[in-house]
Amino acid sequence: MKTLAAPFLLLAIISAAALQANAAIHAGSTDAPTPGWTRIRTVEDYNYALRVARFAVAAHNKEAGEKLEFVRMYRGYVDGQYYQLFIQAKDKLVNRKYETVIFENVPSKVLELVFFRRSA
């Protein structure tokens, strides 16, 4: 009977360790899309991200020939020189959600639209 209990005991210990490690990883989670991204939380960062979000809509309109109107930014993350923003924009009469990533060349303060797409 002791030979059957040893593998189950080992499996239980490994499972408990894996669950504890997973909980430790997600304990300080900021719901960031990937490691390295941090949620925009301060007023100064938020206000600057709003300018970046408005730039993203304008750049998308220019590239795609659309006429989206910026409504609001409801979530944003920053990773160094990249901003990942979740925004709402009006497409004719319908408000839709979009996800965008913008690169900022810090020394020159030039913004570049990396991608802009509708989100679910």
Short mmCIF file of N, CA and C in Angstrom, two decimals:
data_model
loop_
_atom_site.label_atom_id
_atom_site.label_comp_id
_atom_site.label_asym_id
_atom_site.label_seq_id
_atom_site.Cartn_x
_atom_site.Cartn_y
_atom_site.Cartn_z
N MET A 1 0.81 -1.20 0.00
CA MET A 1 0.00 0.00 0.00
C MET A 1 0.85 1.26 0.00
N LYS A 2 2.04 1.21 0.63
CA LYS A 2 2.91 2.36 0.66
C LYS A 2 3.42 2.74 -0.72
N THR A 3 3.61 1.79 -1.62
CA THR A 3 4.12 2.09 -2.95
C THR A 3 3.11 2.85 -3.78
N LEU A 4 1.81 2.65 -3.57
CA LEU A 4 0.79 3.39 -4.30
C LEU A 4 0.60 4.79 -3.75
N ALA A 5 0.79 4.98 -2.48
CA ALA A 5 0.57 6.28 -1.86
C ALA A 5 1.67 7.27 -2.23
N ALA A 6 2.88 6.81 -2.43
CA ALA A 6 4.00 7.71 -2.73
C ALA A 6 3.80 8.50 -4.01
N PRO A 7 3.40 7.87 -5.16
CA PRO A 7 3.19 8.68 -6.37
C PRO A 7 2.07 9.70 -6.22
N PHE A 8 0.98 9.34 -5.53
CA PHE A 8 -0.12 10.28 -5.34
C PHE A 8 0.29 11.44 -4.44
N LEU A 9 1.08 11.15 -3.43
CA LEU A 9 1.58 12.19 -2.54
C LEU A 9 2.49 13.16 -3.31
N LEU A 10 3.35 12.60 -4.14
CA LEU A 10 4.25 13.43 -4.96
C LEU A 10 3.45 14.30 -5.93
N LEU A 11 2.44 13.72 -6.55
CA LEU A 11 1.58 14.47 -7.47
C LEU A 11 0.85 15.59 -6.74
N ALA A 12 0.37 15.33 -5.54
CA ALA A 12 -0.34 16.35 -4.76
C ALA A 12 0.60 17.50 -4.39
N ILE A 13 1.83 17.17 -4.03
CA ILE A 13 2.80 18.21 -3.67
C ILE A 13 3.15 19.07 -4.88
N ILE A 14 3.36 18.44 -6.02
CA ILE A 14 3.69 19.19 -7.26
C ILE A 14 2.52 20.07 -7.66
N SER A 15 1.30 19.56 -7.58
CA SER A 15 0.11 20.35 -7.94
C SER A 15 -0.04 21.55 -7.02
N ALA A 16 0.16 21.34 -5.73
CA ALA A 16 0.05 22.45 -4.78
C ALA A 16 1.10 23.51 -5.04
N ALA A 17 2.32 23.08 -5.36
CA ALA A 17 3.39 24.04 -5.66
C ALA A 17 3.08 24.83 -6.92
N ALA A 18 2.53 24.15 -7.94
CA ALA A 18 2.18 24.85 -9.19
C ALA A 18 1.08 25.87 -8.95
N LEU A 19 0.06 25.51 -8.18
CA LEU A 19 -1.02 26.44 -7.87
C LEU A 19 -0.52 27.65 -7.08
N GLN A 20 0.37 27.41 -6.14
CA GLN A 20 0.92 28.50 -5.34
C GLN A 20 1.76 29.43 -6.20
N ALA A 21 2.56 28.87 -7.12
CA ALA A 21 3.37 29.69 -8.00
C ALA A 21 2.49 30.53 -8.92
N ASN A 22 1.42 29.94 -9.43
CA ASN A 22 0.50 30.67 -10.30
C ASN A 22 -0.17 31.80 -9.55
N ALA A 23 -0.58 31.55 -8.30
CA ALA A 23 -1.20 32.60 -7.49
C ALA A 23 -0.22 33.72 -7.20
N ALA A 24 1.05 33.39 -6.96
CA ALA A 24 2.06 34.41 -6.69
C ALA A 24 2.31 35.28 -7.92
N ILE A 25 2.28 34.67 -9.09
CA ILE A 25 2.50 35.43 -10.32
C ILE A 25 1.38 36.43 -10.54
N HIS A 26 0.13 36.01 -10.29
CA HIS A 26 -1.02 36.85 -10.58
C HIS A 26 -1.47 37.70 -9.40
N ALA A 27 -0.78 37.61 -8.28
CA ALA A 27 -1.18 38.38 -7.09
C ALA A 27 -1.09 39.87 -7.34
N GLY A 28 -0.06 40.32 -8.00
CA GLY A 28 0.12 41.74 -8.27
C GLY A 28 -0.29 42.12 -9.67
N SER A 29 -1.15 41.35 -10.28
CA SER A 29 -1.55 41.56 -11.67
C SER A 29 -2.24 42.90 -11.84
N THR A 30 -1.92 43.58 -12.93
CA THR A 30 -2.58 44.83 -13.27
C THR A 30 -3.42 44.64 -14.53
N ASP A 31 -3.73 43.39 -14.84
CA ASP A 31 -4.48 43.05 -16.04
C ASP A 31 -3.75 43.50 -17.30
N ALA A 32 -2.46 43.58 -17.23
CA ALA A 32 -1.67 43.99 -18.38
C ALA A 32 -1.68 42.88 -19.42
N PRO A 33 -1.63 43.24 -20.71
CA PRO A 33 -1.70 42.24 -21.76
C PRO A 33 -0.53 41.25 -21.73
N THR A 34 0.65 41.71 -21.45
CA THR A 34 1.82 40.85 -21.35
C THR A 34 2.76 41.44 -20.32
N PRO A 35 3.71 40.66 -19.82
CA PRO A 35 4.67 41.24 -18.87
C PRO A 35 5.41 42.41 -19.51
N GLY A 36 5.68 43.43 -18.73
CA GLY A 36 6.34 44.62 -19.25
C GLY A 36 5.37 45.77 -19.42
N TRP A 37 4.14 45.48 -19.76
CA TRP A 37 3.12 46.51 -19.90
C TRP A 37 2.61 46.88 -18.52
N THR A 38 2.47 48.18 -18.27
CA THR A 38 1.90 48.63 -17.00
C THR A 38 0.68 49.49 -17.28
N ARG A 39 -0.29 49.37 -16.43
CA ARG A 39 -1.54 50.11 -16.61
C ARG A 39 -1.32 51.60 -16.37
N ILE A 40 -1.92 52.42 -17.18
CA ILE A 40 -1.85 53.87 -17.01
C ILE A 40 -2.77 54.24 -15.86
N ARG A 41 -2.20 54.82 -14.81
CA ARG A 41 -2.98 55.11 -13.61
C ARG A 41 -2.91 56.57 -13.16
N THR A 42 -1.78 57.26 -13.39
CA THR A 42 -1.67 58.62 -12.88
C THR A 42 -2.39 59.59 -13.81
N VAL A 43 -2.79 60.70 -13.26
CA VAL A 43 -3.51 61.71 -14.04
C VAL A 43 -2.64 62.24 -15.17
N GLU A 44 -1.36 62.48 -14.88
CA GLU A 44 -0.47 63.01 -15.92
C GLU A 44 -0.32 62.02 -17.07
N ASP A 45 -0.11 60.75 -16.73
CA ASP A 45 0.01 59.73 -17.77
C ASP A 45 -1.29 59.58 -18.54
N TYR A 46 -2.41 59.63 -17.83
CA TYR A 46 -3.72 59.49 -18.46
C TYR A 46 -3.97 60.64 -19.44
N ASN A 47 -3.68 61.86 -19.01
CA ASN A 47 -3.91 63.01 -19.89
C ASN A 47 -3.04 62.93 -21.14
N TYR A 48 -1.79 62.50 -21.00
CA TYR A 48 -0.93 62.35 -22.17
C TYR A 48 -1.43 61.22 -23.06
N ALA A 49 -1.89 60.12 -22.45
CA ALA A 49 -2.41 58.99 -23.23
C ALA A 49 -3.65 59.40 -24.01
N LEU A 50 -4.45 60.31 -23.47
CA LEU A 50 -5.61 60.82 -24.22
C LEU A 50 -5.17 61.51 -25.50
N ARG A 51 -4.10 62.30 -25.41
CA ARG A 51 -3.57 62.95 -26.63
C ARG A 51 -3.08 61.91 -27.62
N VAL A 52 -2.43 60.85 -27.11
CA VAL A 52 -1.95 59.77 -27.97
C VAL A 52 -3.13 59.04 -28.61
N ALA A 53 -4.21 58.82 -27.85
CA ALA A 53 -5.40 58.15 -28.37
C ALA A 53 -6.05 58.97 -29.48
N ARG A 54 -6.15 60.28 -29.28
CA ARG A 54 -6.72 61.14 -30.32
C ARG A 54 -5.84 61.12 -31.59
N PHE A 55 -4.52 61.08 -31.39
CA PHE A 55 -3.61 60.95 -32.52
C PHE A 55 -3.89 59.65 -33.28
N ALA A 56 -4.09 58.55 -32.53
CA ALA A 56 -4.32 57.24 -33.16
C ALA A 56 -5.56 57.26 -34.05
N VAL A 57 -6.63 57.88 -33.57
CA VAL A 57 -7.86 57.96 -34.37
C VAL A 57 -7.62 58.81 -35.62
N ALA A 58 -6.95 59.94 -35.46
CA ALA A 58 -6.67 60.81 -36.61
C ALA A 58 -5.77 60.11 -37.62
N ALA A 59 -4.74 59.41 -37.15
CA ALA A 59 -3.83 58.71 -38.05
C ALA A 59 -4.56 57.57 -38.77
N HIS A 60 -5.42 56.86 -38.05
CA HIS A 60 -6.20 55.79 -38.69
C HIS A 60 -7.13 56.37 -39.75
N ASN A 61 -7.79 57.47 -39.43
CA ASN A 61 -8.68 58.10 -40.42
C ASN A 61 -7.92 58.48 -41.68
N LYS A 62 -6.73 59.00 -41.51
CA LYS A 62 -5.91 59.41 -42.66
C LYS A 62 -5.49 58.20 -43.49
N GLU A 63 -5.06 57.12 -42.80
CA GLU A 63 -4.60 55.92 -43.51
C GLU A 63 -5.74 55.16 -44.17
N ALA A 64 -6.87 55.04 -43.47
CA ALA A 64 -7.97 54.19 -43.95
C ALA A 64 -9.05 54.97 -44.70
N GLY A 65 -8.96 56.28 -44.68
CA GLY A 65 -9.98 57.09 -45.34
C GLY A 65 -11.32 57.05 -44.63
N GLU A 66 -11.31 56.80 -43.34
CA GLU A 66 -12.54 56.76 -42.55
C GLU A 66 -12.74 58.09 -41.83
N LYS A 67 -13.89 58.21 -41.17
CA LYS A 67 -14.20 59.43 -40.43
C LYS A 67 -14.64 59.09 -39.01
N LEU A 68 -13.80 58.35 -38.30
CA LEU A 68 -14.11 58.03 -36.91
C LEU A 68 -13.96 59.27 -36.05
N GLU A 69 -14.78 59.38 -35.02
CA GLU A 69 -14.68 60.47 -34.04
C GLU A 69 -14.32 59.87 -32.69
N PHE A 70 -13.26 60.37 -32.09
CA PHE A 70 -12.84 59.90 -30.77
C PHE A 70 -13.93 60.19 -29.74
N VAL A 71 -14.27 59.18 -28.91
CA VAL A 71 -15.25 59.35 -27.84
C VAL A 71 -14.56 59.32 -26.48
N ARG A 72 -13.83 58.22 -26.20
CA ARG A 72 -13.16 58.11 -24.91
C ARG A 72 -12.11 57.00 -24.95
N MET A 73 -11.21 57.05 -23.98
CA MET A 73 -10.25 55.97 -23.77
C MET A 73 -10.69 55.29 -22.48
N TYR A 74 -10.93 53.97 -22.54
CA TYR A 74 -11.40 53.30 -21.33
C TYR A 74 -10.35 52.43 -20.67
N ARG A 75 -9.19 52.24 -21.30
CA ARG A 75 -8.10 51.51 -20.66
C ARG A 75 -6.84 51.76 -21.46
N GLY A 76 -5.70 51.79 -20.76
CA GLY A 76 -4.44 52.02 -21.45
C GLY A 76 -3.26 51.43 -20.71
N TYR A 77 -2.27 51.02 -21.48
CA TYR A 77 -1.04 50.45 -20.93
C TYR A 77 0.14 51.10 -21.64
N VAL A 78 1.27 51.12 -20.94
CA VAL A 78 2.49 51.66 -21.52
C VAL A 78 3.62 50.67 -21.26
N ASP A 79 4.49 50.52 -22.24
CA ASP A 79 5.68 49.68 -22.12
C ASP A 79 6.81 50.43 -22.83
N GLY A 80 7.54 51.22 -22.05
CA GLY A 80 8.63 51.99 -22.65
C GLY A 80 8.10 53.04 -23.60
N GLN A 81 8.35 52.84 -24.88
CA GLN A 81 7.94 53.81 -25.90
C GLN A 81 6.65 53.41 -26.61
N TYR A 82 5.99 52.36 -26.14
CA TYR A 82 4.77 51.88 -26.78
C TYR A 82 3.57 52.09 -25.87
N TYR A 83 2.47 52.51 -26.49
CA TYR A 83 1.20 52.66 -25.79
C TYR A 83 0.21 51.68 -26.40
N GLN A 84 -0.47 50.91 -25.57
CA GLN A 84 -1.57 50.08 -26.03
C GLN A 84 -2.82 50.67 -25.41
N LEU A 85 -3.70 51.17 -26.25
CA LEU A 85 -4.87 51.89 -25.77
C LEU A 85 -6.15 51.23 -26.27
N PHE A 86 -7.13 51.18 -25.40
CA PHE A 86 -8.45 50.67 -25.74
C PHE A 86 -9.38 51.87 -25.73
N ILE A 87 -9.94 52.16 -26.89
CA ILE A 87 -10.71 53.40 -27.04
C ILE A 87 -12.09 53.10 -27.61
N GLN A 88 -12.92 54.10 -27.50
CA GLN A 88 -14.24 54.06 -28.11
C GLN A 88 -14.29 55.21 -29.09
N ALA A 89 -14.76 54.91 -30.29
CA ALA A 89 -14.87 55.93 -31.32
C ALA A 89 -16.21 55.77 -32.03
N LYS A 90 -16.73 56.90 -32.51
CA LYS A 90 -18.02 56.89 -33.19
C LYS A 90 -17.80 56.68 -34.68
N ASP A 91 -18.46 55.65 -35.21
CA ASP A 91 -18.43 55.34 -36.64
C ASP A 91 -19.82 55.67 -37.16
N LYS A 92 -19.95 56.82 -37.79
CA LYS A 92 -21.25 57.38 -38.18
C LYS A 92 -22.07 57.61 -36.92
N LEU A 93 -23.08 56.81 -36.64
CA LEU A 93 -23.90 57.02 -35.44
C LEU A 93 -23.66 55.97 -34.36
N VAL A 94 -22.76 55.02 -34.62
CA VAL A 94 -22.56 53.90 -33.71
C VAL A 94 -21.22 54.02 -33.00
N ASN A 95 -21.25 53.91 -31.66
CA ASN A 95 -20.00 53.86 -30.89
C ASN A 95 -19.44 52.45 -30.95
N ARG A 96 -18.16 52.34 -31.30
CA ARG A 96 -17.50 51.04 -31.39
C ARG A 96 -16.21 51.07 -30.58
N LYS A 97 -15.76 49.89 -30.16
CA LYS A 97 -14.52 49.78 -29.40
C LYS A 97 -13.38 49.39 -30.33
N TYR A 98 -12.22 50.00 -30.06
CA TYR A 98 -11.03 49.75 -30.86
C TYR A 98 -9.83 49.54 -29.95
N GLU A 99 -8.87 48.82 -30.48
CA GLU A 99 -7.58 48.62 -29.80
C GLU A 99 -6.51 49.18 -30.72
N THR A 100 -5.57 49.89 -30.13
CA THR A 100 -4.51 50.48 -30.93
C THR A 100 -3.18 50.43 -30.19
N VAL A 101 -2.10 50.35 -30.96
CA VAL A 101 -0.76 50.44 -30.40
C VAL A 101 -0.04 51.58 -31.13
N ILE A 102 0.59 52.44 -30.35
CA ILE A 102 1.28 53.61 -30.89
C ILE A 102 2.71 53.60 -30.36
N PHE A 103 3.65 53.88 -31.24
CA PHE A 103 5.05 53.99 -30.87
C PHE A 103 5.38 55.47 -30.73
N GLU A 104 6.10 55.83 -29.66
CA GLU A 104 6.53 57.21 -29.47
C GLU A 104 8.05 57.27 -29.49
N ASN A 105 8.59 58.02 -30.42
CA ASN A 105 10.03 58.27 -30.44
C ASN A 105 10.27 59.37 -29.42
N VAL A 106 10.77 58.99 -28.25
CA VAL A 106 10.84 59.90 -27.11
C VAL A 106 11.67 61.16 -27.39
N PRO A 107 12.88 61.04 -27.95
CA PRO A 107 13.66 62.28 -28.13
C PRO A 107 12.95 63.31 -29.02
N SER A 108 12.29 62.84 -30.07
CA SER A 108 11.67 63.79 -30.99
C SER A 108 10.17 63.98 -30.74
N LYS A 109 9.59 63.18 -29.82
CA LYS A 109 8.15 63.24 -29.51
C LYS A 109 7.28 62.94 -30.73
N VAL A 110 7.80 62.19 -31.69
CA VAL A 110 7.04 61.81 -32.88
C VAL A 110 6.27 60.53 -32.58
N LEU A 111 4.98 60.53 -32.90
CA LEU A 111 4.14 59.35 -32.69
C LEU A 111 3.95 58.62 -34.00
N GLU A 112 3.88 57.28 -33.92
CA GLU A 112 3.69 56.46 -35.11
C GLU A 112 2.65 55.40 -34.79
N LEU A 113 1.63 55.29 -35.62
CA LEU A 113 0.58 54.30 -35.43
C LEU A 113 1.10 52.93 -35.85
N VAL A 114 1.12 51.98 -34.93
CA VAL A 114 1.58 50.62 -35.23
C VAL A 114 0.41 49.80 -35.77
N PHE A 115 -0.71 49.78 -35.05
CA PHE A 115 -1.91 49.16 -35.58
C PHE A 115 -3.15 49.75 -34.92
N PHE A 116 -4.26 49.56 -35.59
CA PHE A 116 -5.55 50.07 -35.13
C PHE A 116 -6.59 49.09 -35.62
N ARG A 117 -7.35 48.48 -34.70
CA ARG A 117 -8.34 47.50 -35.11
C ARG A 117 -9.54 47.52 -34.19
N ARG A 118 -10.67 47.04 -34.72
CA ARG A 118 -11.87 46.91 -33.89
C ARG A 118 -11.67 45.79 -32.89
N SER A 119 -12.14 46.00 -31.69
CA SER A 119 -12.06 44.96 -30.68
C SER A 119 -13.46 44.48 -30.33
N ALA A 120 -13.51 43.35 -29.68
CA ALA A 120 -14.81 42.75 -29.35
C ALA A 120 -15.47 43.46 -28.19
#
